């Protein structure tokens, strides 16, 4: 694989990981405090939703670390080994957890009585739509990575078979 491409991908991973940390420690808590200040009935929902959002970002960061490790394996020419499956399984697991968190938030928004400053509940409806879209995108991503894992399994088996023949 092209060395420049690997360096560029690693730079993107570092940037995304750093932005995630900034979001976890600054953006998410600050936004929650501002929303509670603006509309005090949101106070009981702030801590659980902040916790879920921080865990969701952590899931993305875990997947980024796994991609970093897979890039290192590609660079060494060791991607078709059983160790690669651990990192792919880590991506699947963290993506599944993030999708389940989004599903939980979607269910809560759909079933709970959440106060809203709007009389027409459009804020809750649009948030419900966004979380439902996140569930859909997360489920599709997990399925895609599962299919890619199957392809990696086939390629690994073929490489092992060719190595035995040679």
mmCIF file of C-alpha atoms in Angstrom:
data_model
loop_
_atom_site.group_PDB
_atom_site.id
_atom_site.type_symbol
_atom_site.label_atom_id
_atom_site.label_comp_id
_atom_site.label_asym_id
_atom_site.label_seq_id
_atom_site.Cartn_x
_atom_site.Cartn_y
_atom_site.Cartn_z
ATOM 1 C CA UNK A 1 0.000 0.000 0.000
ATOM 2 C CA UNK A 2 1.183 3.500 -0.775
ATOM 3 C CA UNK A 3 3.161 4.954 2.151
ATOM 4 C CA UNK A 4 1.696 8.429 1.573
ATOM 5 C CA UNK A 5 -1.825 7.014 1.798
ATOM 6 C CA UNK A 6 -1.059 5.283 5.099
ATOM 7 C CA UNK A 7 0.442 8.468 6.546
ATOM 8 C CA UNK A 8 -2.582 10.489 5.383
ATOM 9 C CA UNK A 9 -4.992 7.967 6.902
ATOM 10 C CA UNK A 10 -3.084 7.994 10.182
ATOM 11 C CA UNK A 11 -3.164 11.793 10.246
ATOM 12 C CA UNK A 12 -6.934 11.637 9.728
ATOM 13 C CA UNK A 13 -7.276 9.094 12.529
ATOM 14 C CA UNK A 14 -5.266 11.307 14.903
ATOM 15 C CA UNK A 15 -7.379 14.327 13.966
ATOM 16 C CA UNK A 16 -10.658 12.435 14.412
ATOM 17 C CA UNK A 17 -9.518 10.964 17.736
ATOM 18 C CA UNK A 18 -8.457 14.408 18.989
ATOM 19 C CA UNK A 19 -11.739 15.982 17.887
ATOM 20 C CA UNK A 20 -13.542 13.174 19.689
ATOM 21 C CA UNK A 21 -11.686 13.971 22.909
ATOM 22 C CA UNK A 22 -12.569 17.655 22.511
ATOM 23 C CA UNK A 23 -16.195 16.683 21.979
ATOM 24 C CA UNK A 24 -16.233 14.380 24.994
ATOM 25 C CA UNK A 25 -14.686 16.829 27.419
ATOM 26 C CA UNK A 26 -15.830 20.220 26.096
ATOM 27 C CA UNK A 27 -18.616 20.214 23.503
ATOM 28 C CA UNK A 28 -20.988 17.586 24.897
ATOM 29 C CA UNK A 29 -20.961 18.742 28.559
ATOM 30 C CA UNK A 30 -21.076 22.431 27.598
ATOM 31 C CA UNK A 31 -23.996 21.881 25.242
ATOM 32 C CA UNK A 32 -25.875 19.985 27.940
ATOM 33 C CA UNK A 33 -25.313 22.756 30.490
ATOM 34 C CA UNK A 34 -26.439 25.398 27.984
ATOM 35 C CA UNK A 35 -29.588 23.456 27.123
ATOM 36 C CA UNK A 36 -30.478 22.992 30.805
ATOM 37 C CA UNK A 37 -29.877 26.728 31.410
ATOM 38 C CA UNK A 38 -32.104 27.575 28.438
ATOM 39 C CA UNK A 39 -34.848 25.108 29.370
ATOM 40 C CA UNK A 40 -34.646 23.811 32.995
ATOM 41 C CA UNK A 41 -37.085 20.885 32.495
ATOM 42 C CA UNK A 42 -34.281 19.191 30.511
ATOM 43 C CA UNK A 43 -32.231 18.821 33.733
ATOM 44 C CA UNK A 44 -33.239 15.201 34.513
ATOM 45 C CA UNK A 45 -32.259 14.143 30.998
ATOM 46 C CA UNK A 46 -28.874 15.901 30.864
ATOM 47 C CA UNK A 47 -26.681 13.411 32.744
ATOM 48 C CA UNK A 48 -27.978 10.244 31.025
ATOM 49 C CA UNK A 49 -27.830 11.766 27.558
ATOM 50 C CA UNK A 50 -24.355 13.220 28.164
ATOM 51 C CA UNK A 51 -23.190 9.792 29.346
ATOM 52 C CA UNK A 52 -24.617 8.070 26.274
ATOM 53 C CA UNK A 53 -23.082 10.676 23.946
ATOM 54 C CA UNK A 54 -19.645 10.352 25.561
ATOM 55 C CA UNK A 55 -19.799 6.544 25.353
ATOM 56 C CA UNK A 56 -20.887 6.829 21.701
ATOM 57 C CA UNK A 57 -17.869 8.963 20.875
ATOM 58 C CA UNK A 58 -15.657 6.500 22.780
ATOM 59 C CA UNK A 59 -17.017 3.710 20.548
ATOM 60 C CA UNK A 60 -15.875 5.662 17.495
ATOM 61 C CA UNK A 61 -12.463 6.180 19.098
ATOM 62 C CA UNK A 62 -12.099 2.452 19.774
ATOM 63 C CA UNK A 63 -12.884 1.768 16.115
ATOM 64 C CA UNK A 64 -10.292 4.365 15.079
ATOM 65 C CA UNK A 65 -7.629 2.621 17.179
ATOM 66 C CA UNK A 66 -8.570 -0.690 15.538
ATOM 67 C CA UNK A 67 -8.258 0.873 12.080
ATOM 68 C CA UNK A 68 -4.831 2.236 13.098
ATOM 69 C CA UNK A 69 -3.743 -1.267 14.068
ATOM 70 C CA UNK A 70 -5.072 -2.716 10.818
ATOM 71 C CA UNK A 71 -3.121 -0.072 8.895
ATOM 72 C CA UNK A 72 0.027 -1.137 10.745
ATOM 73 C CA UNK A 73 -0.660 -4.730 9.725
ATOM 74 C CA UNK A 74 -1.146 -3.664 6.092
ATOM 75 C CA UNK A 75 2.148 -1.787 6.207
ATOM 76 C CA UNK A 76 3.949 -4.882 7.510
ATOM 77 C CA UNK A 77 2.200 -7.108 4.968
ATOM 78 C CA UNK A 78 0.553 -9.103 7.758
ATOM 79 C CA UNK A 79 -3.106 -8.299 7.141
ATOM 80 C CA UNK A 80 -3.985 -11.866 6.126
ATOM 81 C CA UNK A 81 -3.299 -13.325 9.572
ATOM 82 C CA UNK A 82 -5.614 -14.371 12.401
ATOM 83 C CA UNK A 83 -4.550 -11.300 14.427
ATOM 84 C CA UNK A 84 -6.374 -9.057 11.951
ATOM 85 C CA UNK A 85 -9.676 -10.622 12.952
ATOM 86 C CA UNK A 86 -9.334 -9.302 16.501
ATOM 87 C CA UNK A 87 -9.200 -5.746 15.204
ATOM 88 C CA UNK A 88 -12.049 -6.256 12.757
ATOM 89 C CA UNK A 89 -14.103 -7.803 15.572
ATOM 90 C CA UNK A 90 -13.268 -4.761 17.708
ATOM 91 C CA UNK A 91 -14.683 -2.489 15.003
ATOM 92 C CA UNK A 92 -17.808 -4.650 14.773
ATOM 93 C CA UNK A 93 -18.249 -4.641 18.556
ATOM 94 C CA UNK A 94 -17.768 -0.913 19.033
ATOM 95 C CA UNK A 95 -20.060 -0.138 16.092
ATOM 96 C CA UNK A 96 -22.707 -2.481 17.445
ATOM 97 C CA UNK A 97 -22.530 -0.853 20.882
ATOM 98 C CA UNK A 98 -22.833 2.636 19.376
ATOM 99 C CA UNK A 99 -25.813 1.501 17.290
ATOM 100 C CA UNK A 100 -27.491 -0.024 20.353
ATOM 101 C CA UNK A 101 -26.946 3.221 22.269
ATOM 102 C CA UNK A 102 -28.597 5.140 19.434
ATOM 103 C CA UNK A 103 -31.451 2.623 19.444
ATOM 104 C CA UNK A 104 -31.891 3.140 23.183
ATOM 105 C CA UNK A 105 -32.024 6.905 22.767
ATOM 106 C CA UNK A 106 -34.501 6.499 19.903
ATOM 107 C CA UNK A 107 -36.714 4.298 22.055
ATOM 108 C CA UNK A 108 -36.533 6.734 24.943
ATOM 109 C CA UNK A 109 -37.409 9.683 22.733
ATOM 110 C CA UNK A 110 -40.318 7.764 21.204
ATOM 111 C CA UNK A 111 -41.802 6.532 24.488
ATOM 112 C CA UNK A 112 -40.908 9.096 27.160
ATOM 113 C CA UNK A 113 -42.688 12.316 27.902
ATOM 114 C CA UNK A 114 -39.944 14.806 27.176
ATOM 115 C CA UNK A 115 -40.781 18.448 27.793
ATOM 116 C CA UNK A 116 -40.030 20.787 24.937
ATOM 117 C CA UNK A 117 -39.972 24.568 24.603
ATOM 118 C CA UNK A 118 -41.769 24.222 21.243
ATOM 119 C CA UNK A 119 -45.510 23.807 21.371
ATOM 120 C CA UNK A 120 -45.543 21.585 18.289
ATOM 121 C CA UNK A 121 -42.835 19.159 19.590
ATOM 122 C CA UNK A 122 -40.757 19.604 16.433
ATOM 123 C CA UNK A 123 -37.506 19.535 18.426
ATOM 124 C CA UNK A 124 -38.299 16.083 19.796
ATOM 125 C CA UNK A 125 -39.569 14.838 16.429
ATOM 126 C CA UNK A 126 -36.474 16.032 14.565
ATOM 127 C CA UNK A 127 -34.197 14.554 17.245
ATOM 128 C CA UNK A 128 -36.130 11.291 17.015
ATOM 129 C CA UNK A 129 -35.644 11.302 13.238
ATOM 130 C CA UNK A 130 -31.910 11.977 13.633
ATOM 131 C CA UNK A 131 -31.450 9.155 16.138
ATOM 132 C CA UNK A 132 -33.477 6.787 13.974
ATOM 133 C CA UNK A 133 -31.242 7.680 11.020
ATOM 134 C CA UNK A 134 -28.201 7.021 13.236
ATOM 135 C CA UNK A 135 -29.562 3.578 14.076
ATOM 136 C CA UNK A 136 -30.045 2.842 10.373
ATOM 137 C CA UNK A 137 -26.584 4.041 9.395
ATOM 138 C CA UNK A 138 -25.011 2.160 12.309
ATOM 139 C CA UNK A 139 -26.785 -1.080 11.408
ATOM 140 C CA UNK A 140 -25.743 -0.783 7.780
ATOM 141 C CA UNK A 141 -22.142 -0.067 8.796
ATOM 142 C CA UNK A 142 -22.042 -3.109 11.101
ATOM 143 C CA UNK A 143 -23.428 -5.320 8.324
ATOM 144 C CA UNK A 144 -20.869 -3.926 5.868
ATOM 145 C CA UNK A 145 -17.967 -4.651 8.223
ATOM 146 C CA UNK A 146 -19.324 -8.170 8.862
ATOM 147 C CA UNK A 147 -19.339 -8.774 5.091
ATOM 148 C CA UNK A 148 -15.810 -7.345 4.821
ATOM 149 C CA UNK A 149 -14.744 -9.663 7.653
ATOM 150 C CA UNK A 150 -16.043 -12.590 5.620
ATOM 151 C CA UNK A 151 -14.003 -11.412 2.643
ATOM 152 C CA UNK A 152 -10.921 -11.117 4.857
ATOM 153 C CA UNK A 153 -11.553 -14.680 6.076
ATOM 154 C CA UNK A 154 -11.709 -15.982 2.476
ATOM 155 C CA UNK A 155 -8.564 -14.088 1.481
ATOM 156 C CA UNK A 156 -6.723 -15.344 4.574
ATOM 157 C CA UNK A 157 -7.762 -18.915 3.838
ATOM 158 C CA UNK A 158 -6.646 -18.572 0.214
ATOM 159 C CA UNK A 159 -3.284 -17.115 1.197
ATOM 160 C CA UNK A 160 -2.738 -19.935 3.704
ATOM 161 C CA UNK A 161 -3.655 -22.485 1.054
ATOM 162 C CA UNK A 162 -1.279 -20.928 -1.503
ATOM 163 C CA UNK A 163 1.529 -20.822 1.086
ATOM 164 C CA UNK A 164 1.057 -24.533 1.707
ATOM 165 C CA UNK A 165 1.228 -25.296 -2.031
ATOM 166 C CA UNK A 166 4.351 -23.215 -2.577
#
